[in-house]
Coordinates of C-alpha atoms in Angstrom, one line a residue:
Chain A
M1295 CA 0.0 0.0 0.0
K1296 CA 1.2 3.5 -0.9
C1297 CA 1.0 6.7 1.1
R1298 CA -1.8 8.8 -0.4
R1299 CA 0.2 12.0 0.0
C1300 CA 3.8 11.2 -1.0
K1301 CA 3.4 7.7 -2.6
K1302 CA 6.1 6.2 -0.3
E1303 CA 5.4 2.8 1.5
A1304 CA 2.4 3.4 3.8
E1305 CA 2.5 2.4 7.5
V1306 CA -1.1 3.2 8.5
E1307 CA -4.3 2.4 6.7
L1308 CA -7.3 4.6 7.6
R1309 CA -10.4 3.1 6.1
S1310 CA -12.7 5.8 7.5
H1311 CA -10.7 8.4 5.5
N1312 CA -10.3 6.1 2.6
A1313 CA -6.5 6.6 2.9
A1314 CA -3.1 5.2 3.9
F1315 CA -0.1 7.2 5.0
C1316 CA 3.6 6.8 5.6
R1317 CA 4.8 7.9 9.1
D1318 CA 5.5 11.5 8.3
C1319 CA 2.3 12.1 6.3
F1320 CA 0.3 10.4 9.0
L1321 CA 1.6 12.9 11.5
L1322 CA 0.6 15.7 9.2
F1323 CA -2.9 14.1 8.9
F1324 CA -3.0 13.8 12.7
Y1325 CA -2.2 17.4 13.5
N1326 CA -4.5 18.4 10.7
Q1327 CA -7.4 16.6 12.3
L1328 CA -6.5 18.1 15.7
N1329 CA -6.3 21.6 14.3
K1330 CA -9.6 21.2 12.5
A1331 CA -11.3 20.3 15.8
I1332 CA -9.7 23.2 17.7
K1333 CA -10.6 25.7 14.9
Q1334 CA -14.1 24.4 14.1
F1335 CA -15.2 24.7 17.7
R1336 CA -13.0 27.7 18.6
M1337 CA -11.7 25.6 21.5
F1338 CA -8.7 27.9 22.4
T1339 CA -6.1 30.1 21.0
K1340 CA -2.3 30.3 21.5
K1341 CA -2.8 33.2 23.8
Q1342 CA -5.0 31.2 26.2
R1343 CA -3.9 29.1 29.1
I1344 CA -5.0 25.4 28.8
L1345 CA -5.2 23.0 31.7
L1346 CA -5.0 19.5 30.5
A1347 CA -6.3 16.6 32.6
V1348 CA -3.7 13.7 32.3
S1349 CA -4.1 10.2 33.6
G1350 CA -0.9 8.7 32.2
G1351 CA -2.9 6.8 29.5
K1352 CA -2.3 7.0 25.7
D1353 CA -5.0 9.6 25.0
S1354 CA -4.1 12.3 27.5
M1355 CA -0.4 11.8 27.0
S1356 CA -0.7 12.1 23.2
L1357 CA -2.8 15.2 23.5
W1358 CA -0.2 16.6 25.9
L1359 CA 2.6 16.1 23.4
A1360 CA 0.5 17.3 20.4
L1361 CA -0.4 20.5 22.2
V1362 CA 3.2 21.1 23.2
E1363 CA 4.4 20.5 19.6
L1364 CA 1.7 22.8 18.2
G1365 CA 3.0 25.5 20.5
Y1366 CA 0.0 25.9 22.8
D1367 CA 0.3 27.2 26.4
V1368 CA -0.6 23.9 28.1
T1369 CA -0.1 22.8 31.7
A1370 CA -0.9 19.2 32.7
L1371 CA -2.8 18.3 35.9
F1372 CA -2.4 14.8 37.3
V1373 CA -4.6 13.7 40.1
D1374 CA -2.8 10.9 42.1
L1375 CA -5.7 8.7 43.1
G1376 CA -3.7 6.9 45.8
I1377 CA -4.4 3.4 44.3
S1378 CA -1.4 1.4 45.2
G1379 CA 0.4 -0.4 42.4
F1380 CA -1.5 1.7 39.9
S1381 CA -1.2 5.4 40.8
E1382 CA 2.6 5.2 41.5
L1383 CA 3.2 3.9 38.0
A1384 CA 0.9 6.4 36.3
R1385 CA 2.5 9.2 38.2
K1386 CA 6.0 8.0 37.3
K1387 CA 5.1 8.0 33.6
V1388 CA 3.5 11.5 33.8
V1389 CA 6.5 13.0 35.7
A1390 CA 9.0 11.4 33.2
F1391 CA 7.0 12.9 30.3
S1392 CA 7.1 16.3 31.9
E1393 CA 10.8 16.1 32.4
R1394 CA 11.6 14.7 29.0
F1395 CA 9.6 17.4 27.1
N1396 CA 10.1 20.1 29.7
A1397 CA 6.3 20.5 30.0
P1398 CA 4.7 22.1 33.0
L1399 CA 2.9 19.7 35.3
R1400 CA 0.8 20.0 38.5
V1401 CA 0.0 17.2 40.7
V1402 CA -2.8 16.8 43.3
D1403 CA -2.3 13.9 45.7
L1404 CA -5.5 12.5 47.1
K1405 CA -3.6 10.9 50.0
E1406 CA -2.4 14.3 51.0
E1407 CA -5.9 15.6 50.6
G1408 CA -7.0 12.9 53.0
I1409 CA -9.3 11.2 50.5
P1410 CA -7.5 8.5 48.5
I1411 CA -9.9 6.6 46.3
P1412 CA -9.6 3.1 48.0
E1413 CA -10.7 4.6 51.3
V1414 CA -13.5 6.7 49.8
V1415 CA -14.9 3.7 47.9
K1416 CA -14.8 1.6 51.0
K1417 CA -16.5 4.2 53.0
L1418 CA -19.2 5.2 50.5
K1419 CA -20.0 1.7 49.1
R1420 CA -20.8 3.3 45.7
P1421 CA -19.5 2.5 42.2
A1422 CA -15.8 3.5 42.2
C1423 CA -15.8 5.1 38.7
A1424 CA -18.7 7.5 39.5
V1425 CA -17.1 8.7 42.8
C1426 CA -13.6 8.9 41.3
G1427 CA -14.9 10.9 38.3
R1428 CA -16.6 13.3 40.6
I1429 CA -13.5 13.9 42.7
K1430 CA -11.3 14.3 39.7
R1431 CA -13.7 16.8 38.2
Y1432 CA -13.6 18.8 41.4
Y1433 CA -9.8 19.1 41.3
F1434 CA -9.6 19.8 37.6
N1435 CA -12.1 22.7 38.0
M1436 CA -10.6 24.0 41.3
E1437 CA -7.0 23.9 40.0
G1438 CA -8.2 25.5 36.7
L1439 CA -10.0 28.3 38.4
R1440 CA -7.4 29.0 41.1
G1441 CA -4.6 28.8 38.5
G1442 CA -6.4 31.3 36.2
F1443 CA -6.7 28.9 33.3
D1444 CA -9.0 29.7 30.4
V1445 CA -10.1 26.2 29.5
L1446 CA -9.9 22.6 30.7
A1447 CA -9.0 20.0 28.0
T1448 CA -9.4 16.2 28.2
G1449 CA -8.2 13.4 26.0
H1450 CA -11.6 12.0 25.0
N1451 CA -11.4 10.5 21.6
L1452 CA -14.0 9.7 18.8
D1453 CA -14.5 6.2 20.2
D1454 CA -15.2 7.6 23.7
E1455 CA -17.6 10.1 22.4
T1456 CA -19.5 7.9 19.9
S1457 CA -19.8 5.0 22.4
R1458 CA -21.2 7.4 24.9
L1459 CA -23.5 8.9 22.3
F1460 CA -24.6 5.4 21.3
S1461 CA -25.4 4.4 24.8
N1462 CA -27.3 7.7 25.4
V1463 CA -29.3 7.2 22.2
L1464 CA -30.1 3.6 22.7
H1465 CA -31.7 4.5 26.0
W1466 CA -32.7 8.1 25.0
K1467 CA -31.1 9.7 28.0
M1468 CA -32.0 13.2 27.0
E1469 CA -30.4 15.0 29.9
Y1470 CA -27.0 13.3 29.1
L1471 CA -27.4 14.0 25.4
E1472 CA -27.8 17.7 26.2
D1473 CA -24.4 17.6 27.9
Q1474 CA -22.6 15.8 25.0
A1475 CA -20.4 18.1 22.9
P1476 CA -16.8 18.8 22.0
V1477 CA -17.1 22.1 23.9
L1478 CA -19.1 22.7 27.1
P1479 CA -19.3 26.4 28.0
D1480 CA -18.2 27.6 31.4
E1481 CA -21.2 27.7 33.8
D1482 CA -22.0 27.7 37.4
G1483 CA -18.4 28.9 38.1
L1484 CA -16.9 25.8 36.4
L1485 CA -14.3 25.9 33.7
R1486 CA -15.0 25.8 30.0
K1487 CA -14.3 22.2 28.8
V1488 CA -13.0 21.0 25.4
K1489 CA -12.2 17.7 23.8
P1490 CA -9.6 18.4 21.0
F1491 CA -9.3 14.7 20.1
F1492 CA -13.0 14.2 19.3
R1493 CA -12.3 13.7 15.6
L1494 CA -9.5 11.1 16.2
T1495 CA -10.0 7.4 16.9
E1496 CA -8.3 5.3 19.5
F1497 CA -6.4 3.6 16.7
E1498 CA -5.1 6.8 15.3
I1499 CA -4.1 8.1 18.7
A1500 CA -2.3 4.8 19.5
A1501 CA -0.5 5.1 16.1
Y1502 CA 0.6 8.7 17.0
A1503 CA 1.8 7.6 20.5
F1504 CA 3.7 4.7 18.9
F1505 CA 5.4 6.9 16.2
K1506 CA 6.3 9.5 18.8
G1507 CA 7.6 7.0 21.3
I1508 CA 5.4 8.1 24.1
D1509 CA 5.8 5.9 27.2
Y1510 CA 2.3 5.7 28.5
L1511 CA 0.4 3.5 31.0
T1512 CA -1.2 0.5 29.4
S1513 CA -2.7 -1.1 32.5
G1514 CA -6.2 -0.3 33.5
C1515 CA -7.3 0.9 36.9
P1516 CA -8.0 -2.0 39.2
F1517 CA -11.1 -0.4 40.4
S1518 CA -12.8 -0.2 37.0
K1519 CA -13.7 -3.3 35.3
G1520 CA -12.6 -1.5 32.1
A1521 CA -16.1 -2.0 30.9
T1522 CA -17.2 1.6 30.5
F1523 CA -19.0 1.7 27.2
S1524 CA -16.6 -1.0 26.0
S1525 CA -19.3 -3.2 24.5
Y1526 CA -20.7 -0.2 22.6
K1527 CA -17.2 0.5 21.3
R1528 CA -17.1 -3.1 20.0
H1529 CA -20.4 -2.8 18.3
L1530 CA -19.5 0.5 16.7
N1531 CA -16.2 -0.9 15.5
R1532 CA -18.0 -3.7 13.8
I1533 CA -20.4 -1.2 12.1
E1534 CA -17.4 1.1 11.2
Y1535 CA -15.6 -1.9 9.7
E1536 CA -18.7 -2.6 7.4
S1537 CA -19.3 1.1 6.7
P1538 CA -16.2 3.2 7.2
A1539 CA -16.7 6.8 8.5
T1540 CA -20.0 5.8 10.3
K1541 CA -18.5 6.9 13.7
I1542 CA -17.6 10.4 12.7
D1543 CA -20.8 10.9 10.7
F1544 CA -22.8 9.6 13.7
Y1545 CA -21.2 12.1 16.0
Q1546 CA -21.1 15.1 13.6
G1547 CA -24.7 14.4 12.5
F1548 CA -25.7 14.4 16.2
L1549 CA -24.1 17.8 16.7
K1550 CA -25.7 19.2 13.6
N1551 CA -29.2 17.7 13.6
L1552 CA -30.2 16.6 17.1
R1553 CA -28.3 18.8 19.5
P1554 CA -29.9 22.1 18.4
L1555 CA -33.3 20.5 19.2
L1556 CA -32.3 19.8 22.8
K1557 CA -33.1 22.7 25.0
K1558 CA -31.2 22.8 28.2
K1559 CA -33.5 22.5 31.1
A1560 CA -33.3 25.2 33.8
K1561 CA -31.0 23.8 36.4
E1562 CA -31.7 23.9 40.1
E1563 CA -30.0 26.9 41.6
L1564 CA -26.4 26.2 42.7
H1565 CA -24.8 27.7 45.8
H1566 CA -21.2 27.9 46.6
C1567 CA -19.7 25.5 49.1
R1568 CA -19.2 27.2 52.5
V1569 CA -15.8 25.6 52.8
C1570 CA -14.1 25.8 49.4
G1571 CA -16.5 27.9 47.2
Y1572 CA -17.1 25.0 44.7
P1573 CA -20.6 25.0 43.1
T1574 CA -22.9 22.7 45.0
F1575 CA -26.6 22.1 45.6
G1576 CA -26.2 22.0 49.4
D1577 CA -24.3 24.0 51.9
V1578 CA -21.0 22.0 51.7
C1579 CA -19.8 20.3 48.5
F1580 CA -19.2 16.6 47.9
V1581 CA -15.4 16.7 48.3
C1582 CA -15.5 18.8 51.5
R1583 CA -18.0 16.5 53.0
L1584 CA -15.7 13.6 52.2
K1585 CA -13.0 15.5 54.0
G1586 CA -15.1 15.6 57.1
F1587 CA -16.6 19.1 56.9
E1588 CA -20.3 19.3 57.7
Chain B
M753 CA -37.2 -24.5 31.9
K754 CA -40.7 -24.0 33.2
C755 CA -43.5 -21.8 31.8
R756 CA -43.7 -18.6 33.8
R757 CA -47.5 -18.7 33.8
C758 CA -48.6 -22.3 34.3
K759 CA -45.3 -24.0 35.3
K760 CA -45.6 -26.6 32.6
E761 CA -42.5 -27.4 30.4
A762 CA -41.7 -24.2 28.5
E763 CA -41.3 -24.2 24.7
V764 CA -40.2 -20.6 24.1
E765 CA -37.7 -18.5 26.0
L766 CA -38.0 -14.8 25.8
R767 CA -35.0 -13.1 27.3
S768 CA -36.3 -9.6 26.7
H769 CA -39.3 -10.3 28.8
N770 CA -37.3 -12.4 31.3
A771 CA -39.8 -15.2 30.7
A772 CA -40.3 -18.6 29.2
F773 CA -43.7 -20.0 28.1
C774 CA -45.4 -23.2 27.1
R775 CA -47.2 -23.1 23.8
D776 CA -50.6 -22.1 25.1
C777 CA -49.3 -19.4 27.4
F778 CA -47.0 -18.1 24.7
L779 CA -50.1 -17.6 22.5
L780 CA -51.7 -15.7 25.3
F781 CA -48.6 -13.6 25.7
F782 CA -48.5 -13.0 21.9
Y783 CA -52.1 -11.8 21.7
N784 CA -51.6 -9.7 24.8
Q785 CA -48.6 -7.9 23.2
L786 CA -50.7 -7.3 20.0
N787 CA -53.7 -6.0 21.9
K788 CA -51.4 -3.7 23.9
A789 CA -50.1 -2.2 20.7
I790 CA -53.5 -1.8 19.2
K791 CA -55.0 -0.2 22.4
Q792 CA -51.9 1.9 23.3
F793 CA -52.0 3.7 20.0
R794 CA -55.7 3.4 19.3
M795 CA -54.9 1.8 16.0
F796 CA -58.5 0.6 15.2
T797 CA -61.6 -0.8 16.8
K798 CA -63.7 -3.9 16.0
K799 CA -66.2 -1.6 14.2
Q800 CA -63.6 -0.3 11.7
R801 CA -62.6 -1.9 8.5
I802 CA -58.9 -2.8 8.2
L803 CA -57.1 -3.4 4.9
L804 CA -54.0 -5.6 5.6
A805 CA -51.1 -5.6 3.2
V806 CA -50.0 -9.2 2.7
S807 CA -46.9 -10.5 0.9
G808 CA -47.1 -14.2 1.8
G809 CA -44.3 -13.9 4.3
K810 CA -44.4 -14.8 8.0
D811 CA -45.1 -11.3 9.4
S812 CA -48.1 -10.4 7.2
M813 CA -49.6 -13.9 7.3
S814 CA -49.3 -14.1 11.1
L815 CA -50.9 -10.7 11.5
W816 CA -53.7 -11.8 9.2
L817 CA -54.4 -14.8 11.3
A818 CA -54.1 -13.0 14.6
L819 CA -56.5 -10.2 13.5
V820 CA -59.0 -12.8 12.3
E821 CA -58.7 -14.8 15.5
L822 CA -59.2 -11.6 17.6
G823 CA -62.4 -10.9 15.7
Y824 CA -61.3 -7.8 13.7
D825 CA -62.9 -6.9 10.4
V826 CA -59.9 -7.4 8.2
T827 CA -59.5 -7.8 4.5
A828 CA -56.1 -8.7 3.0
L829 CA -54.7 -7.2 -0.1
F830 CA -52.1 -9.0 -2.1
V831 CA -50.2 -7.2 -4.9
D832 CA -49.0 -9.8 -7.4
L833 CA -45.7 -8.3 -8.6
G834 CA -45.4 -10.4 -11.7
I835 CA -42.0 -11.8 -10.7
S836 CA -41.9 -15.3 -12.2
G837 CA -41.0 -18.1 -9.9
F838 CA -41.7 -15.9 -6.9
S839 CA -45.0 -14.1 -7.2
E840 CA -46.9 -17.3 -8.3
L841 CA -45.7 -19.1 -5.1
A842 CA -46.5 -16.1 -2.9
R843 CA -50.0 -15.8 -4.4
K844 CA -50.7 -19.5 -4.0
K845 CA -49.8 -19.3 -0.2
V846 CA -52.0 -16.2 0.2
V847 CA -55.0 -17.7 -1.6
A848 CA -54.6 -21.0 0.2
F849 CA -54.6 -19.1 3.6
S850 CA -57.7 -17.1 2.5
E851 CA -59.6 -20.3 1.7
R852 CA -58.4 -22.2 4.7
F853 CA -59.5 -19.5 7.2
N854 CA -62.3 -18.2 5.1
A855 CA -60.7 -14.8 5.2
P856 CA -61.5 -12.0 2.7
L857 CA -58.7 -11.4 0.1
R858 CA -58.3 -8.9 -2.7
V859 CA -55.6 -9.3 -5.3
V860 CA -54.1 -6.6 -7.6
D861 CA -52.1 -8.1 -10.5
L862 CA -49.4 -5.9 -11.8
K863 CA -49.3 -7.8 -15.1
E864 CA -52.9 -7.0 -15.6
E865 CA -52.1 -3.4 -14.7
G866 CA -49.5 -3.4 -17.4
I867 CA -46.6 -2.7 -15.0
P868 CA -45.1 -6.0 -13.7
I869 CA -42.0 -5.2 -11.6
P870 CA -39.4 -6.9 -13.8
E871 CA -40.4 -4.7 -16.8
V872 CA -40.6 -1.6 -14.7
V873 CA -37.2 -2.2 -13.2
K874 CA -35.7 -2.9 -16.6
K875 CA -37.2 0.3 -18.0
L876 CA -36.4 2.7 -15.1
K877 CA -32.9 1.4 -14.2
R878 CA -33.5 2.3 -10.6
P879 CA -33.2 0.2 -7.4
A880 CA -35.9 -2.4 -7.5
C881 CA -37.0 -2.2 -3.9
A882 CA -37.6 1.6 -4.0
V883 CA -39.7 1.4 -7.2
C884 CA -41.6 -1.7 -6.0
G885 CA -42.3 -0.1 -2.6
R886 CA -43.7 3.0 -4.3
I887 CA -46.0 1.0 -6.6
K888 CA -47.2 -1.2 -3.7
R889 CA -47.9 1.8 -1.6
Y890 CA -50.0 3.2 -4.4
Y891 CA -52.2 0.2 -4.7
F892 CA -52.6 -0.3 -0.9
N893 CA -53.8 3.3 -0.6
M894 CA -56.0 3.3 -3.7
E895 CA -57.6 0.0 -2.8
G896 CA -58.1 1.2 0.7
L897 CA -59.7 4.5 -0.3
R898 CA -61.8 3.0 -3.0
G899 CA -62.9 0.2 -0.8
G900 CA -63.9 2.5 2.0
F901 CA -61.4 1.1 4.5
D902 CA -60.6 3.0 7.7
V903 CA -57.0 2.0 8.1
L904 CA -54.1 0.2 6.3
A905 CA -52.2 -2.3 8.5
T906 CA -48.8 -3.8 7.7
G907 CA -46.8 -6.6 9.3
H908 CA -43.7 -4.6 10.3
N909 CA -42.2 -6.0 13.5
L910 CA -40.0 -4.7 16.2
D911 CA -36.9 -5.8 14.3
D912 CA -38.0 -4.0 11.2
E913 CA -38.8 -0.8 13.2
T914 CA -35.7 -0.8 15.4
S915 CA -33.2 -1.6 12.5
R916 CA -34.8 1.3 10.5
L917 CA -34.6 3.5 13.6
F918 CA -31.0 2.5 14.1
S919 CA -30.1 3.4 10.5
N920 CA -31.9 6.7 10.7
V921 CA -30.3 7.6 14.0
L922 CA -26.7 6.5 12.9
H923 CA -27.1 8.9 10.0
W924 CA -29.5 11.4 11.7
K925 CA -31.9 11.3 8.8
M926 CA -34.3 13.7 10.5
E927 CA -37.0 13.7 7.8
Y928 CA -37.2 9.9 8.0
L929 CA -37.3 9.9 11.8
E930 CA -40.3 12.2 11.6
D931 CA -42.1 9.6 9.6
Q932 CA -41.3 6.7 11.9
A933 CA -44.1 5.6 14.3
P934 CA -46.5 2.7 14.9
V935 CA -49.3 5.0 13.6
L936 CA -49.1 7.5 10.8
P937 CA -52.2 9.7 10.5
D938 CA -54.2 9.9 7.3
E939 CA -53.0 12.9 5.2
D940 CA -52.9 14.2 1.7
G941 CA -55.7 11.8 0.9
L942 CA -53.8 8.8 1.9
L943 CA -55.0 6.1 4.3
R944 CA -54.1 6.1 8.0
K945 CA -51.3 3.5 8.5
V946 CA -50.7 1.2 11.5
K947 CA -48.2 -1.4 12.5
P948 CA -49.8 -3.7 15.1
F949 CA -46.8 -6.0 15.4
F950 CA -44.3 -3.2 16.4
R951 CA -43.9 -4.7 19.9
L952 CA -43.2 -8.2 18.7
T953 CA -39.9 -9.6 17.4
E954 CA -39.2 -11.7 14.3
F955 CA -38.5 -14.6 16.6
E956 CA -41.8 -14.2 18.4
I957 CA -43.8 -14.0 15.2
A958 CA -41.9 -17.0 13.7
A959 CA -42.9 -19.0 16.9
Y960 CA -46.5 -17.9 16.5
A961 CA -46.5 -18.9 12.8
F962 CA -45.0 -22.2 13.7
F963 CA -47.4 -23.0 16.5
K964 CA -50.3 -22.0 14.3
G965 CA -49.1 -24.0 11.4
I966 CA -49.2 -21.1 9.0
D967 CA -47.9 -22.0 5.6
Y968 CA -45.9 -19.0 4.6
L969 CA -43.4 -18.0 1.9
T970 CA -39.8 -18.4 3.1
S971 CA -37.9 -17.5 0.0
G972 CA -36.9 -13.9 -0.5
C973 CA -37.7 -11.8 -3.5
P974 CA -35.0 -12.4 -6.2
F975 CA -34.9 -8.6 -6.9
S976 CA -33.9 -7.7 -3.3
K977 CA -30.6 -8.8 -2.1
G978 CA -32.4 -9.4 1.2
A979 CA -30.0 -6.8 2.7
T980 CA -32.4 -4.1 3.7
F981 CA -31.3 -3.1 7.2
S982 CA -30.2 -6.7 7.7
S983 CA -26.8 -5.7 9.0
Y984 CA -28.4 -3.4 11.5
K985 CA -30.7 -6.2 12.6
R986 CA -27.6 -8.3 13.2
H987 CA -26.0 -5.6 15.3
L988 CA -29.1 -5.0 17.3
N989 CA -29.5 -8.7 17.9
R990 CA -26.0 -8.8 19.4
I991 CA -26.8 -5.9 21.6
E992 CA -30.1 -7.4 22.6
Y993 CA -28.4 -10.6 23.5
E994 CA -26.0 -8.8 25.9
S995 CA -28.8 -6.5 27.2
P996 CA -32.2 -8.0 26.8
A997 CA -35.1 -5.5 26.2
T998 CA -32.8 -3.0 24.5
K999 CA -34.8 -3.1 21.3
I1000 CA -38.2 -2.3 22.7
D1001 CA -36.7 0.3 25.1
F1002 CA -34.8 1.9 22.1
Y1003 CA -38.0 2.1 20.1
Q1004 CA -40.4 3.2 22.9
G1005 CA -37.8 5.7 24.2
F1006 CA -37.6 7.2 20.7
L1007 CA -41.4 7.6 20.6
K1008 CA -41.5 9.1 24.0
N1009 CA -38.4 11.3 24.1
L1010 CA -37.3 12.2 20.6
R1011 CA -40.3 12.1 18.4
P1012 CA -42.1 15.0 20.2
L1013 CA -39.1 17.2 19.4
L1014 CA -39.4 16.6 15.7
K1015 CA -41.7 19.1 14.1
K1016 CA -43.1 18.0 10.8
K1017 CA -41.8 20.3 8.1
A1018 CA -44.5 21.9 5.9
K1019 CA -44.7 19.7 2.8
E1020 CA -44.8 20.9 -0.7
E1021 CA -48.4 21.2 -1.8
L1022 CA -49.7 18.1 -3.3
H1023 CA -52.1 18.0 -6.3
H1024 CA -54.3 15.1 -7.4
C1025 CA -53.2 13.0 -10.3
R1026 CA -55.2 14.1 -13.4
V1027 CA -55.7 10.4 -14.3
C1028 CA -56.4 8.5 -11.1
G1029 CA -56.7 11.2 -8.4
Y1030 CA -53.8 9.9 -6.3
P1031 CA -51.8 12.6 -4.4
T1032 CA -48.8 13.8 -6.5
F1033 CA -46.5 16.7 -6.8
G1034 CA -46.9 16.8 -10.6
D1035 CA -49.8 16.6 -12.9
V1036 CA -49.8 12.9 -13.4
C1037 CA -48.7 10.4 -10.6
F1038 CA -45.8 8.0 -10.7
V1039 CA -47.9 4.9 -11.5
C1040 CA -50.0 6.5 -14.2
R1041 CA -46.8 7.7 -15.8
L1042 CA -45.5 4.2 -15.7
K1043 CA -48.7 3.1 -17.4
G1044 CA -48.0 5.5 -20.2
F1045 CA -50.2 8.5 -19.3
E1046 CA -48.5 11.8 -19.8

């Protein structure tokens, strides 16, 4: 197979783009897709300060490098969940990346905060991923606001977004569909959120990480069964295989045709947490309550 | 496995209903689902005259028998497409059914009408299924209106409806989504349309046909590749297997949550065909033009 652009031997075949690329031309394609997403949704400019949520996995690490290489003002935030045998390794990869590429990194350590995930999960007896997600969101927003960042970026890719969309559509979860987009505006004192990788698939990001020699964490969190939307990803991949470009069409079609019909319901009024100032329905926010404030 | 209702040995397992039934209790379940659909959407009453489109296949033949057994005033309409080796057989099954159950049947013969499908397809060079569907719709409506029927029923089942919905959602075909429902009101001089089997799966209908000893046509039309939505049916069956009841939830959720958001666009104004009176955008309708009227 030949590279579509330069006719050299191709290394990557992309059926959804009806193309194959050599390594160099794939990287051009990759940055092109990323730029297209950033520009199309006016995610951020080079003058703005981006806080990037990094986990140590391929998506967030790849986005980190790509934003650095494209010259954006990006600072990574790693939340050390305090899960032994997992968090240490993730943290090591993230710190090593930061040193190798001389890229700014902030770390929040949930042990130091007094709420490591294993203890919280044991105490609350609720699904680990839901609780953990809520705590991470808290720190991403708080660090972003305190640090004067303009926008919070995450590494969600096309497979994440379409499998979530698929699940929300199969069960017509209208309130979740309202919240699904590559850009969520700032509201209730929370940071603006963007997903610059929404046009790129897991496969494309893995190829990028491989070509760039990024050393990322491949093991999954022991608390998640790794099952989040994974069966929907499998089904969508089968459909994509039969009809290339279905995933991106499904997602873009949703943004164009359905999303404008969904009117955001008026939310309950939010207060600010008496302890930390974070938006909350009650008097004290979820994280401060976990920390023992009443 | 035991029957959920009477504890006798079960013959059918229905994972989506978390149930298994013996033959007699399955038939009760089956009529119950059918009645539920008819009542929920006020499809028709026992005082109304129903025209049922029959093809000779399992769905329309099963609906025919079920409506007869439930005491509805139903007349079947078979359109003989003039496809040699296929239409003769289908017609034979339909006529035999009519005689066996003493059930009223009307037949339109496209050869007699001068527009057998093979000739039309050869002439128009367009996809056979689209052309054939349009011609059948014409005769179903015309026979229904001329015969003074109140409603036109078709044998579409849950798999038909959800695979169509799935396709329309994956590609966000909003104008098709607007037209997807178990009941479509009469408009533009066309008959009201209902799909009483929308709650029942292909498997459930096949079990009904088998238990009732219905002799139906199993071969597919040689002009269709049998591929209409069939890959989507396969994907949905896989999802249903992993999460029973997804199909019915997907469809009912659509009716409840999305459909009300879709506002019907104002249609272009329809005229009546100068030759036959059928609604048409032009001066002469599609079928009359096929017949040579200008």
